[in-house]
Coordinates of C-alpha atoms in Angstrom, one line a residue:
Chain A
M846 CA 23.6 -40.9 21.3
V847 CA 20.4 -42.8 21.6
I848 CA 18.0 -42.3 19.0
D849 CA 14.2 -42.6 20.0
W850 CA 12.9 -44.4 17.1
V851 CA 9.3 -43.9 18.1
L852 CA 9.9 -40.1 18.2
V853 CA 11.5 -40.1 14.8
L854 CA 8.5 -42.1 13.5
E855 CA 6.2 -39.6 15.2
W856 CA 8.2 -36.7 13.3
V857 CA 7.8 -38.7 10.0
V858 CA 4.3 -39.2 10.5
K859 CA 3.5 -35.6 11.4
S860 CA 5.5 -34.1 8.5
I861 CA 4.0 -36.4 5.8
L862 CA 0.4 -35.6 7.3
L863 CA 1.2 -31.9 7.1
V864 CA 2.4 -32.2 3.4
F865 CA -0.5 -34.2 2.5
I866 CA -3.0 -31.8 4.0
L867 CA -1.3 -29.1 2.4
L868 CA -1.2 -30.4 -1.1
T869 CA -4.8 -31.6 -1.0
G870 CA -5.9 -28.7 0.9
F871 CA -4.5 -26.5 -2.1
A872 CA -6.9 -28.0 -4.5
Y873 CA -10.0 -27.3 -2.7
T874 CA -8.7 -23.9 -1.8
T875 CA -8.9 -23.0 -5.4
F876 CA -12.5 -24.6 -5.3
Y877 CA -13.3 -22.5 -2.3
E878 CA -12.0 -19.4 -4.1
R879 CA -14.0 -20.1 -7.3
K880 CA -17.3 -20.7 -5.3
L881 CA -17.0 -18.0 -2.9
A882 CA -15.9 -15.3 -5.6
A883 CA -19.1 -16.5 -7.6
L884 CA -21.4 -16.0 -4.7
I885 CA -19.8 -12.7 -4.3
Q886 CA -20.2 -11.6 -7.9
L887 CA -23.5 -13.2 -8.3
R888 CA -22.6 -15.9 -10.5
I889 CA -23.0 -19.6 -10.1
G890 CA -19.3 -20.9 -10.3
P891 CA -18.2 -24.3 -11.1
N892 CA -21.1 -26.9 -10.8
R893 CA -20.5 -29.7 -13.4
A894 CA -18.0 -31.9 -12.2
G895 CA -19.6 -34.1 -9.4
P896 CA -22.2 -33.2 -7.2
G897 CA -22.2 -29.4 -6.8
G898 CA -19.0 -29.0 -8.6
W899 CA -17.1 -30.8 -5.8
L900 CA -14.9 -32.9 -7.8
Q901 CA -13.8 -29.9 -10.1
P902 CA -10.4 -29.6 -8.3
A903 CA -9.6 -33.3 -9.3
A904 CA -10.7 -32.5 -12.7
D905 CA -8.4 -29.6 -12.9
G906 CA -5.6 -31.7 -11.5
V907 CA -6.0 -34.4 -14.3
K908 CA -6.4 -31.7 -16.8
L909 CA -3.2 -30.0 -15.8
I910 CA -1.1 -33.3 -15.6
F911 CA -2.1 -34.2 -19.3
K912 CA -1.2 -30.9 -20.8
E913 CA 1.8 -30.6 -23.1
E914 CA 5.0 -29.6 -21.2
F915 CA 6.5 -26.8 -23.2
T916 CA 10.0 -25.6 -22.7
P917 CA 11.0 -22.6 -24.9
A918 CA 14.0 -23.5 -27.0
E919 CA 16.3 -20.4 -25.8
A920 CA 15.3 -21.0 -22.3
Y921 CA 18.1 -21.7 -19.4
K922 CA 16.6 -25.3 -19.1
F923 CA 18.0 -26.2 -15.8
V924 CA 17.0 -23.0 -14.0
F925 CA 13.6 -23.2 -16.0
V926 CA 12.9 -26.6 -14.3
L927 CA 14.2 -25.5 -11.0
A928 CA 12.4 -22.4 -10.4
P929 CA 8.8 -24.1 -10.1
I930 CA 10.5 -26.3 -7.3
I931 CA 11.9 -23.4 -5.6
T932 CA 8.5 -21.7 -5.5
V933 CA 6.8 -24.7 -4.0
V934 CA 9.2 -26.0 -1.4
P935 CA 9.5 -22.8 0.9
A936 CA 5.7 -22.7 0.7
I937 CA 5.5 -26.1 2.3
V938 CA 8.4 -25.9 4.8
I939 CA 7.2 -22.7 6.3
M940 CA 4.5 -24.3 8.0
A941 CA 6.9 -26.6 10.0
V942 CA 6.9 -23.9 12.9
V943 CA 3.3 -23.2 13.2
P944 CA 1.7 -25.0 16.0
W945 CA -1.7 -26.4 15.1
G946 CA -2.5 -27.8 18.6
D947 CA -1.3 -28.5 22.1
M948 CA -0.1 -31.9 23.6
V949 CA -2.6 -34.7 23.0
N950 CA -2.7 -38.2 24.4
L951 CA -2.5 -40.7 21.6
F952 CA -2.0 -44.4 22.2
G953 CA -0.8 -43.6 25.9
R954 CA 2.0 -41.1 24.7
M955 CA 2.0 -37.5 24.7
V956 CA 2.1 -36.1 21.3
P957 CA 2.7 -32.6 20.5
L958 CA 0.6 -31.3 17.8
Y959 CA 3.4 -29.2 16.2
L960 CA 6.6 -30.2 14.2
A961 CA 9.1 -27.7 15.9
D962 CA 8.8 -25.4 18.6
I963 CA 12.0 -23.5 18.1
N964 CA 13.2 -20.3 19.5
V965 CA 13.8 -18.3 16.5
A966 CA 10.6 -19.6 14.8
V967 CA 9.6 -16.0 13.8
L968 CA 13.0 -15.5 12.1
Y969 CA 12.6 -18.8 10.5
I970 CA 9.5 -17.7 8.7
L971 CA 11.1 -14.5 7.7
S972 CA 14.1 -16.3 6.2
V973 CA 12.1 -18.9 4.3
A974 CA 9.8 -16.0 2.9
S975 CA 12.9 -14.2 1.9
V976 CA 14.1 -17.3 -0.2
S977 CA 10.9 -17.8 -1.7
V978 CA 11.6 -14.7 -3.9
Y979 CA 14.1 -16.7 -5.9
G980 CA 11.4 -19.0 -7.6
I981 CA 9.8 -15.9 -9.2
V982 CA 12.9 -14.1 -10.2
L983 CA 14.6 -17.3 -11.6
A984 CA 11.5 -18.3 -13.5
G985 CA 11.4 -14.7 -15.3
W986 CA 14.9 -14.9 -16.1
A987 CA 15.2 -18.6 -17.4
S988 CA 12.0 -18.2 -19.8
N989 CA 14.3 -15.7 -21.8
N990 CA 11.1 -13.8 -22.4
K991 CA 10.6 -10.0 -22.0
Y992 CA 7.3 -10.1 -20.3
A993 CA 8.3 -12.9 -18.2
M994 CA 11.3 -11.0 -17.2
L995 CA 9.5 -7.9 -16.3
G996 CA 6.9 -9.8 -14.4
G997 CA 9.6 -11.6 -12.5
L998 CA 11.5 -8.3 -11.5
R999 CA 8.3 -6.5 -10.6
S1000 CA 7.0 -9.4 -8.3
S1001 CA 10.1 -10.0 -6.9
A1002 CA 10.8 -6.0 -6.0
Q1003 CA 7.4 -6.1 -4.7
M1004 CA 7.9 -8.9 -2.4
L1005 CA 11.1 -7.5 -1.2
S1006 CA 9.5 -4.1 -0.6
Y1007 CA 6.5 -5.6 1.6
E1008 CA 8.7 -8.0 3.5
L1009 CA 10.0 -5.0 5.5
A1010 CA 6.6 -4.1 6.6
L1011 CA 5.9 -7.9 7.5
G1012 CA 8.9 -8.1 9.4
L1013 CA 8.1 -4.9 11.5
A1014 CA 4.5 -6.4 12.1
F1015 CA 6.0 -9.5 13.6
I1016 CA 7.7 -7.2 16.3
G1017 CA 4.4 -6.4 17.8
P1018 CA 3.4 -9.9 19.1
I1019 CA 7.0 -10.7 19.7
L1020 CA 7.3 -7.7 22.1
I1021 CA 4.0 -8.6 24.0
A1022 CA 4.6 -12.4 24.1
G1023 CA 8.3 -11.7 25.0
S1024 CA 9.3 -14.7 22.9
M1025 CA 10.0 -15.5 19.1
S1026 CA 8.6 -18.9 19.5
L1027 CA 5.1 -19.3 18.0
M1028 CA 4.0 -21.6 20.6
D1029 CA 4.8 -19.1 23.3
I1030 CA 3.1 -16.3 21.4
V1031 CA 0.0 -18.5 21.1
E1032 CA 0.1 -19.3 24.7
A1033 CA 0.5 -15.5 25.5
Q1034 CA -3.1 -15.1 23.5
R1035 CA -4.9 -17.3 26.1
N1036 CA -7.0 -14.7 27.4
V1037 CA -6.9 -11.9 24.7
W1038 CA -6.0 -12.2 21.0
F1039 CA -3.4 -10.0 19.7
I1040 CA -5.6 -8.4 17.2
V1041 CA -7.2 -6.4 20.2
Y1042 CA -3.7 -5.0 21.4
Q1043 CA -2.2 -4.8 17.8
P1044 CA -5.0 -3.6 15.4
L1045 CA -2.7 -1.5 13.4
G1046 CA -0.1 -4.2 13.3
A1047 CA -2.6 -6.8 12.3
I1048 CA -3.7 -4.9 9.4
I1049 CA -0.4 -4.2 8.1
F1050 CA 0.5 -7.6 8.7
Y1051 CA -2.6 -8.7 6.3
I1052 CA -1.9 -6.3 3.6
A1053 CA 2.1 -7.1 3.5
M1054 CA 1.2 -10.8 3.5
L1055 CA -1.5 -10.0 0.5
A1056 CA 1.6 -8.5 -1.3
E1057 CA 4.1 -11.3 -0.3
V1058 CA 1.8 -14.1 -1.8
N1059 CA 1.1 -12.1 -4.8
R1060 CA -2.7 -11.6 -4.4
A1061 CA -5.2 -9.2 -5.6
P1062 CA -4.9 -6.0 -5.2
F1063 CA -1.2 -6.7 -5.5
D1064 CA -1.5 -9.3 -8.2
M1065 CA 1.1 -8.0 -10.6
P1066 CA 1.9 -11.4 -12.4
E1067 CA -1.8 -11.4 -13.7
A1068 CA -1.5 -7.9 -15.0
E1069 CA -2.6 -9.3 -18.4
Q1070 CA -2.5 -6.1 -20.4
E1071 CA 0.9 -5.0 -19.4
L1072 CA 2.6 -8.4 -18.9
T1073 CA 0.6 -11.3 -20.4
A1074 CA 1.0 -13.6 -17.4
G1075 CA 4.1 -12.2 -15.8
Y1076 CA 7.0 -14.7 -14.6
H1077 CA 4.8 -17.7 -15.7
T1078 CA 4.3 -16.7 -19.1
E1079 CA 6.3 -19.6 -20.6
Y1080 CA 5.1 -22.2 -18.3
S1081 CA 2.6 -24.8 -19.0
G1082 CA 1.2 -28.0 -17.7
M1083 CA 2.8 -29.5 -14.5
K1084 CA 5.4 -26.8 -14.3
F1085 CA 2.7 -24.0 -14.4
S1086 CA 0.6 -26.3 -11.8
L1087 CA 3.5 -26.0 -9.3
F1088 CA 3.5 -22.1 -9.3
F1089 CA -0.3 -22.3 -9.0
M1090 CA 0.3 -24.7 -6.1
G1091 CA 2.8 -22.5 -4.6
E1092 CA 0.6 -19.5 -4.6
Y1093 CA -2.5 -21.4 -2.8
I1094 CA -0.3 -23.1 -0.3
K1095 CA 1.5 -19.9 0.7
M1096 CA -2.1 -18.4 1.0
A1097 CA -2.9 -21.1 3.6
A1098 CA 0.6 -21.0 5.2
V1099 CA 0.5 -17.2 5.7
S1100 CA -3.1 -17.3 6.9
G1101 CA -1.9 -19.9 9.5
I1102 CA 0.9 -17.6 10.5
F1103 CA -1.6 -14.6 10.9
A1104 CA -3.9 -16.9 12.9
S1105 CA -1.3 -17.5 15.3
L1106 CA 0.3 -14.3 15.7
F1107 CA -3.1 -12.1 15.9
L1108 CA -6.0 -14.6 16.4
G1109 CA -5.0 -16.8 19.2
G1110 CA -3.6 -19.8 16.9
F1111 CA -5.3 -22.9 18.0
R1112 CA -6.5 -21.4 21.2
G1113 CA -10.5 -21.2 21.7
P1114 CA -13.2 -22.3 24.2
F1115 CA -12.5 -25.8 26.1
V1116 CA -9.3 -26.4 24.3
D1117 CA -7.7 -27.0 27.7
Q1118 CA -10.3 -29.7 28.3
L1119 CA -10.4 -31.2 24.8
P1120 CA -6.9 -30.7 23.1
G1121 CA -8.3 -32.2 20.0
L1122 CA -10.5 -28.9 19.4
G1123 CA -7.2 -27.2 18.8
P1124 CA -6.6 -28.2 15.0
L1125 CA -10.3 -27.5 14.6
Y1126 CA -10.3 -24.1 15.8
F1127 CA -6.9 -23.3 13.8
F1128 CA -8.3 -24.7 10.6
L1129 CA -11.5 -22.4 11.1
K1130 CA -9.4 -19.5 11.5
I1131 CA -7.4 -20.3 8.6
V1132 CA -10.6 -20.7 6.5
A1133 CA -11.9 -17.5 7.8
S1134 CA -8.7 -15.6 6.8
L1135 CA -8.7 -17.1 3.3
G1136 CA -12.3 -16.2 2.9
V1137 CA -11.2 -12.5 3.6
M1138 CA -8.4 -12.9 1.0
I1139 CA -11.0 -14.1 -1.6
W1140 CA -13.5 -11.5 -0.5
I1141 CA -11.0 -8.9 -1.3
R1142 CA -9.9 -10.4 -4.7
A1143 CA -13.6 -10.6 -5.7
T1144 CA -14.1 -6.8 -5.0
M1145 CA -11.0 -4.6 -5.2
P1146 CA -9.3 -3.5 -8.5
R1147 CA -5.4 -3.9 -8.9
L1148 CA -3.1 -1.2 -8.1
R1149 CA -0.9 0.4 -10.6
Y1150 CA 2.7 -0.9 -9.9
D1151 CA 4.1 2.5 -9.2
R1152 CA 1.4 3.2 -6.5
L1153 CA 1.8 -0.3 -5.2
M1154 CA 5.7 0.5 -4.5
A1155 CA 5.0 4.0 -3.1
F1156 CA 2.1 2.5 -0.9
G1157 CA 4.6 0.1 0.5
W1158 CA 7.5 2.3 1.1
K1159 CA 5.8 5.6 2.1
V1160 CA 2.7 4.5 4.0
L1161 CA 3.0 0.9 5.2
L1162 CA 6.7 1.1 6.3
P1163 CA 6.3 4.1 8.5
L1164 CA 3.1 2.9 9.8
A1165 CA 4.9 -0.5 10.7
L1166 CA 7.8 1.4 12.5
L1167 CA 5.5 3.6 14.3
N1168 CA 3.4 0.6 15.6
V1169 CA 6.8 -0.9 16.7
L1170 CA 7.6 2.3 18.6
V1171 CA 4.2 2.8 20.3
T1172 CA 4.0 -0.8 21.4
A1173 CA 7.6 -0.7 22.8
V1174 CA 7.0 2.4 24.7
V1175 CA 3.7 1.1 26.1
I1176 CA 5.1 -2.1 27.1
V1177 CA 8.0 -0.2 29.0
A1178 CA 5.7 2.4 30.4
L1179 CA 3.4 -0.3 31.8
G1180 CA 6.1 -2.5 33.1
L1181 CA 4.9 -5.6 31.5
Chain B
M1414 CA 32.5 -41.8 13.2
N1415 CA 29.5 -40.2 14.6
G1416 CA 26.5 -38.6 12.5
E1417 CA 27.7 -35.0 13.3
L1418 CA 31.3 -35.6 11.6
I1419 CA 29.7 -37.2 8.5
L1420 CA 27.2 -34.3 8.2
F1421 CA 30.3 -32.0 8.6
F1422 CA 32.2 -33.4 5.8
V1423 CA 29.2 -33.8 3.5
L1424 CA 28.4 -30.1 4.1
A1425 CA 32.0 -29.1 3.7
I1426 CA 32.0 -30.9 0.3
V1427 CA 28.7 -29.1 -0.8
A1428 CA 30.0 -25.6 0.6
I1429 CA 33.6 -26.0 -1.2
S1430 CA 32.2 -27.3 -4.7
A1431 CA 29.7 -24.3 -4.5
A1432 CA 32.5 -22.1 -4.0
L1433 CA 34.5 -23.5 -6.8
G1434 CA 31.2 -23.5 -9.1
M1435 CA 30.8 -19.9 -8.3
L1436 CA 34.3 -19.0 -9.3
F1437 CA 34.4 -21.1 -12.4
S1438 CA 30.9 -20.7 -13.9
R1439 CA 30.8 -18.8 -17.2
N1440 CA 27.4 -17.3 -16.4
A1441 CA 26.9 -14.8 -13.8
V1442 CA 23.8 -15.9 -12.7
Y1443 CA 24.9 -19.4 -12.1
S1444 CA 27.6 -17.8 -10.2
A1445 CA 25.1 -16.0 -8.0
L1446 CA 23.3 -19.2 -7.6
F1447 CA 26.1 -21.1 -6.6
L1448 CA 27.0 -18.3 -3.9
I1449 CA 23.5 -18.5 -2.6
L1450 CA 24.1 -22.5 -2.2
N1451 CA 27.3 -21.7 -0.3
F1452 CA 25.4 -19.5 2.0
A1453 CA 22.7 -21.8 2.7
T1454 CA 25.4 -24.4 3.7
V1455 CA 27.3 -22.0 5.8
A1456 CA 23.8 -21.5 7.5
V1457 CA 23.6 -25.3 8.2
F1458 CA 27.0 -25.1 9.7
F1459 CA 25.7 -22.6 12.3
L1460 CA 22.9 -24.7 13.2
L1461 CA 25.5 -27.6 13.9
L1462 CA 27.3 -25.4 16.2
G1463 CA 24.2 -24.5 18.2
A1464 CA 23.6 -21.0 16.8
P1465 CA 20.4 -21.0 15.2
F1466 CA 19.8 -17.1 15.5
I1467 CA 23.0 -16.7 13.4
A1468 CA 22.0 -19.4 11.0
M1469 CA 18.7 -17.6 10.3
A1470 CA 20.3 -14.3 10.0
Q1471 CA 22.5 -15.7 7.4
V1472 CA 19.8 -17.1 5.3
T1473 CA 17.8 -13.8 5.7
V1474 CA 20.5 -11.1 5.3
Y1475 CA 22.9 -12.9 2.8
A1476 CA 20.7 -15.4 0.8
G1477 CA 17.6 -13.6 1.1
A1478 CA 18.4 -9.9 0.8
I1479 CA 22.0 -9.1 -0.6
M1480 CA 21.9 -11.9 -3.4
V1481 CA 18.5 -11.2 -4.6
L1482 CA 19.8 -7.5 -5.2
F1483 CA 22.9 -9.2 -6.9
L1484 CA 20.7 -11.1 -9.2
F1485 CA 18.7 -8.1 -10.1
V1486 CA 21.7 -6.2 -11.1
I1487 CA 23.0 -9.2 -13.2
M1488 CA 19.6 -9.6 -15.0
L1489 CA 19.0 -6.0 -15.6
L1490 CA 22.3 -5.1 -16.9
G1491 CA 22.1 -8.6 -18.9
A1492 CA 25.5 -9.2 -17.6
E1493 CA 25.1 -13.1 -17.8
Q1494 CA 27.7 -13.7 -20.3
I1495 CA 31.1 -13.0 -19.6
Q1496 CA 32.7 -11.4 -22.6
H1497 CA 36.5 -12.2 -23.4
Q1498 CA 37.6 -8.7 -22.6
A1499 CA 41.2 -7.6 -22.5
R1500 CA 42.6 -8.7 -19.0
R1501 CA 45.3 -6.6 -17.2
G1502 CA 48.5 -8.7 -17.4
W1503 CA 49.8 -8.2 -14.0
Q1504 CA 46.6 -9.2 -12.2
R1505 CA 47.1 -12.9 -12.6
P1506 CA 50.9 -13.2 -11.1
L1507 CA 49.9 -10.8 -8.5
A1508 CA 46.8 -13.0 -7.4
M1509 CA 49.0 -16.1 -7.5
L1510 CA 51.8 -14.3 -5.4
L1511 CA 49.2 -13.3 -2.7
T1512 CA 47.6 -16.7 -2.6
L1513 CA 51.0 -18.3 -2.1
V1514 CA 51.7 -15.7 0.8
L1515 CA 48.4 -16.5 2.5
L1516 CA 49.0 -20.2 2.2
A1517 CA 52.5 -19.9 3.5
E1518 CA 51.2 -18.0 6.6
S1519 CA 48.5 -20.4 7.4
A1520 CA 50.8 -23.3 7.4
Y1521 CA 53.4 -21.7 9.5
L1522 CA 50.6 -20.9 11.9
I1523 CA 49.3 -24.3 11.9
F1524 CA 52.7 -26.0 12.1
T1525 CA 54.4 -23.9 14.7
R1526 CA 51.7 -22.5 16.9
S1527 CA 49.4 -25.6 17.3
D1528 CA 48.9 -24.8 21.0
V1529 CA 46.6 -22.2 20.3
L1530 CA 44.3 -24.5 18.2
T1531 CA 42.9 -26.4 21.0
V1532 CA 39.7 -28.2 20.9
L1533 CA 36.6 -25.9 21.6
Q1534 CA 34.3 -26.4 24.4
P1535 CA 30.8 -26.9 23.3
A1536 CA 28.7 -23.7 23.8
A1537 CA 26.4 -22.9 26.6
A1538 CA 22.5 -23.9 26.1
D1539 CA 21.4 -20.4 25.6
Y1540 CA 24.3 -19.2 23.7
G1541 CA 23.2 -17.5 20.6
S1542 CA 19.5 -17.2 21.6
P1543 CA 17.7 -14.2 20.5
Q1544 CA 17.6 -13.0 24.2
S1545 CA 21.3 -13.2 24.8
I1546 CA 22.2 -11.5 21.4
G1547 CA 20.1 -8.8 22.3
M1548 CA 21.3 -8.4 25.7
L1549 CA 24.9 -8.3 24.6
L1550 CA 24.2 -6.0 21.5
F1551 CA 22.6 -3.5 23.8
S1552 CA 25.1 -3.6 26.7
E1553 CA 28.7 -4.6 26.1
Y1554 CA 28.7 -4.0 22.1
L1555 CA 26.4 -0.8 22.3
L1556 CA 29.1 1.5 20.9
P1557 CA 29.9 -0.7 17.7
F1558 CA 26.2 -1.4 17.3
E1559 CA 25.3 2.3 17.3
V1560 CA 28.3 3.4 15.1
T1561 CA 27.3 0.5 12.6
S1562 CA 23.7 2.0 12.6
I1563 CA 25.0 5.5 12.0
L1564 CA 27.3 4.0 9.1
L1565 CA 24.2 2.6 7.5
L1566 CA 22.2 5.6 7.7
A1567 CA 25.1 7.6 5.8
A1568 CA 24.9 5.0 3.2
M1569 CA 21.2 5.3 2.8
V1570 CA 21.3 9.0 2.8
G1571 CA 24.1 8.8 0.1
A1572 CA 22.1 6.5 -2.1
I1573 CA 18.9 8.7 -1.8
V1574 CA 21.1 11.7 -2.8
L1575 CA 22.7 9.9 -5.6
V1576 CA 19.4 9.1 -7.3
K1577 CA 17.5 12.3 -6.6
E1578 CA 16.6 14.3 -9.7
D1579 CA 18.4 17.6 -9.7
K1580 CA 15.5 20.3 -9.8
K1581 CA 17.5 23.1 -10.6
S1582 CA 19.1 21.7 -13.9
G1583 CA 15.8 20.7 -15.2
G1584 CA 15.4 17.2 -14.3
Q1585 CA 17.1 14.4 -16.0
K1586 CA 20.1 15.3 -18.1

């Protein structure tokens, strides 16, 4: 077997670049959230650290690193340390199959702007998403704390329930594009974005993905009056910031997946002439999707837990099934 | 020794140690975690065999869905710690006997019928792709597929009936 070392180097560079962008992007997503929420709620937001508050994420990072690490005496130590890691890793690796551009010519070599274009990309996303539940459920258990345990069980039950609607919402774009590869799905949206064909699917996907990343109005872990801080009650310092990081990276990752499935991914005007525009369009779409998430958080109250579960099972799941049925019938009827 | 073989042996060691860890762990949560590790390793085996669809299904269904429910039950019942309960005396000898029979059978098969254990041909390029699996499921294996779905439906209805409150006898007893 001949190994193309340049190809290996290309993959390594792209992987490191992706991880680096996600890890620094996370810090500025928190800043974006605080600034935008402040704008919506007529506040000022962070404005002390650096010009216009732009160094706030760095200050937060330094603060979290130097905070005391505390582990409860009766905690299950190994799992307690493992849980934050299990939360962050899926959030990062899920982006591996999301294309952020087409081929570009770099130093006389055609370099694809995606890590892996596999024919089961959608299944890969679903399996990584289903594994990410473990971080939360194990954190709740290992803390040996009633609030953490209840918070962990609630969040993971919520994620499991909404995963079904999420999975069914994937089927619309798959049926229209006739492929499970995200590259093919993006390619099929060359002329019309799938949000036009699949408005219901897109809405279901967006709601389910909010629940999947535990964002408002489904942010059960932060229901202080019931659960203090839910599954991360006992976490502090760097371990807490890993959960924090996991949440924000997941926000960016699911936004990227949403953009690829329904908003045409990296496709936009003049991408065929200038492939370098692809990542820019993709980035703008992610920022827009994140903006809507923050907008929802700044304006919506939190759902009560039983209503949240009832909504997921009795409204979202039947609607998603109906969407799959209608899409399939229409595709067969039109002979696409 | 090529890379694939080295990878196979490393994975095999991980899979077997995870299985042993599951059996010998005193804490049910750790047992469940070892089992998840085992499932993940098996998924990588499927990837090595060129069946990404089955690998992803393995992770999603076993590691992602079934084991989460296992963990839920273990945690909610507080069954993490094994108590030293009275074991049935006949279980251990019976288990040993059955294991010996199984080992003897496998050994007999391997040593006498080695002609059936030929090296397998590598699978075709599109083997195990979502399209080919879908086509097979809905043509050749349509009947087993539908029978399975009916079974699952029956299990679902049964679960709902079991937890449904009895309205006539005035709710929960």
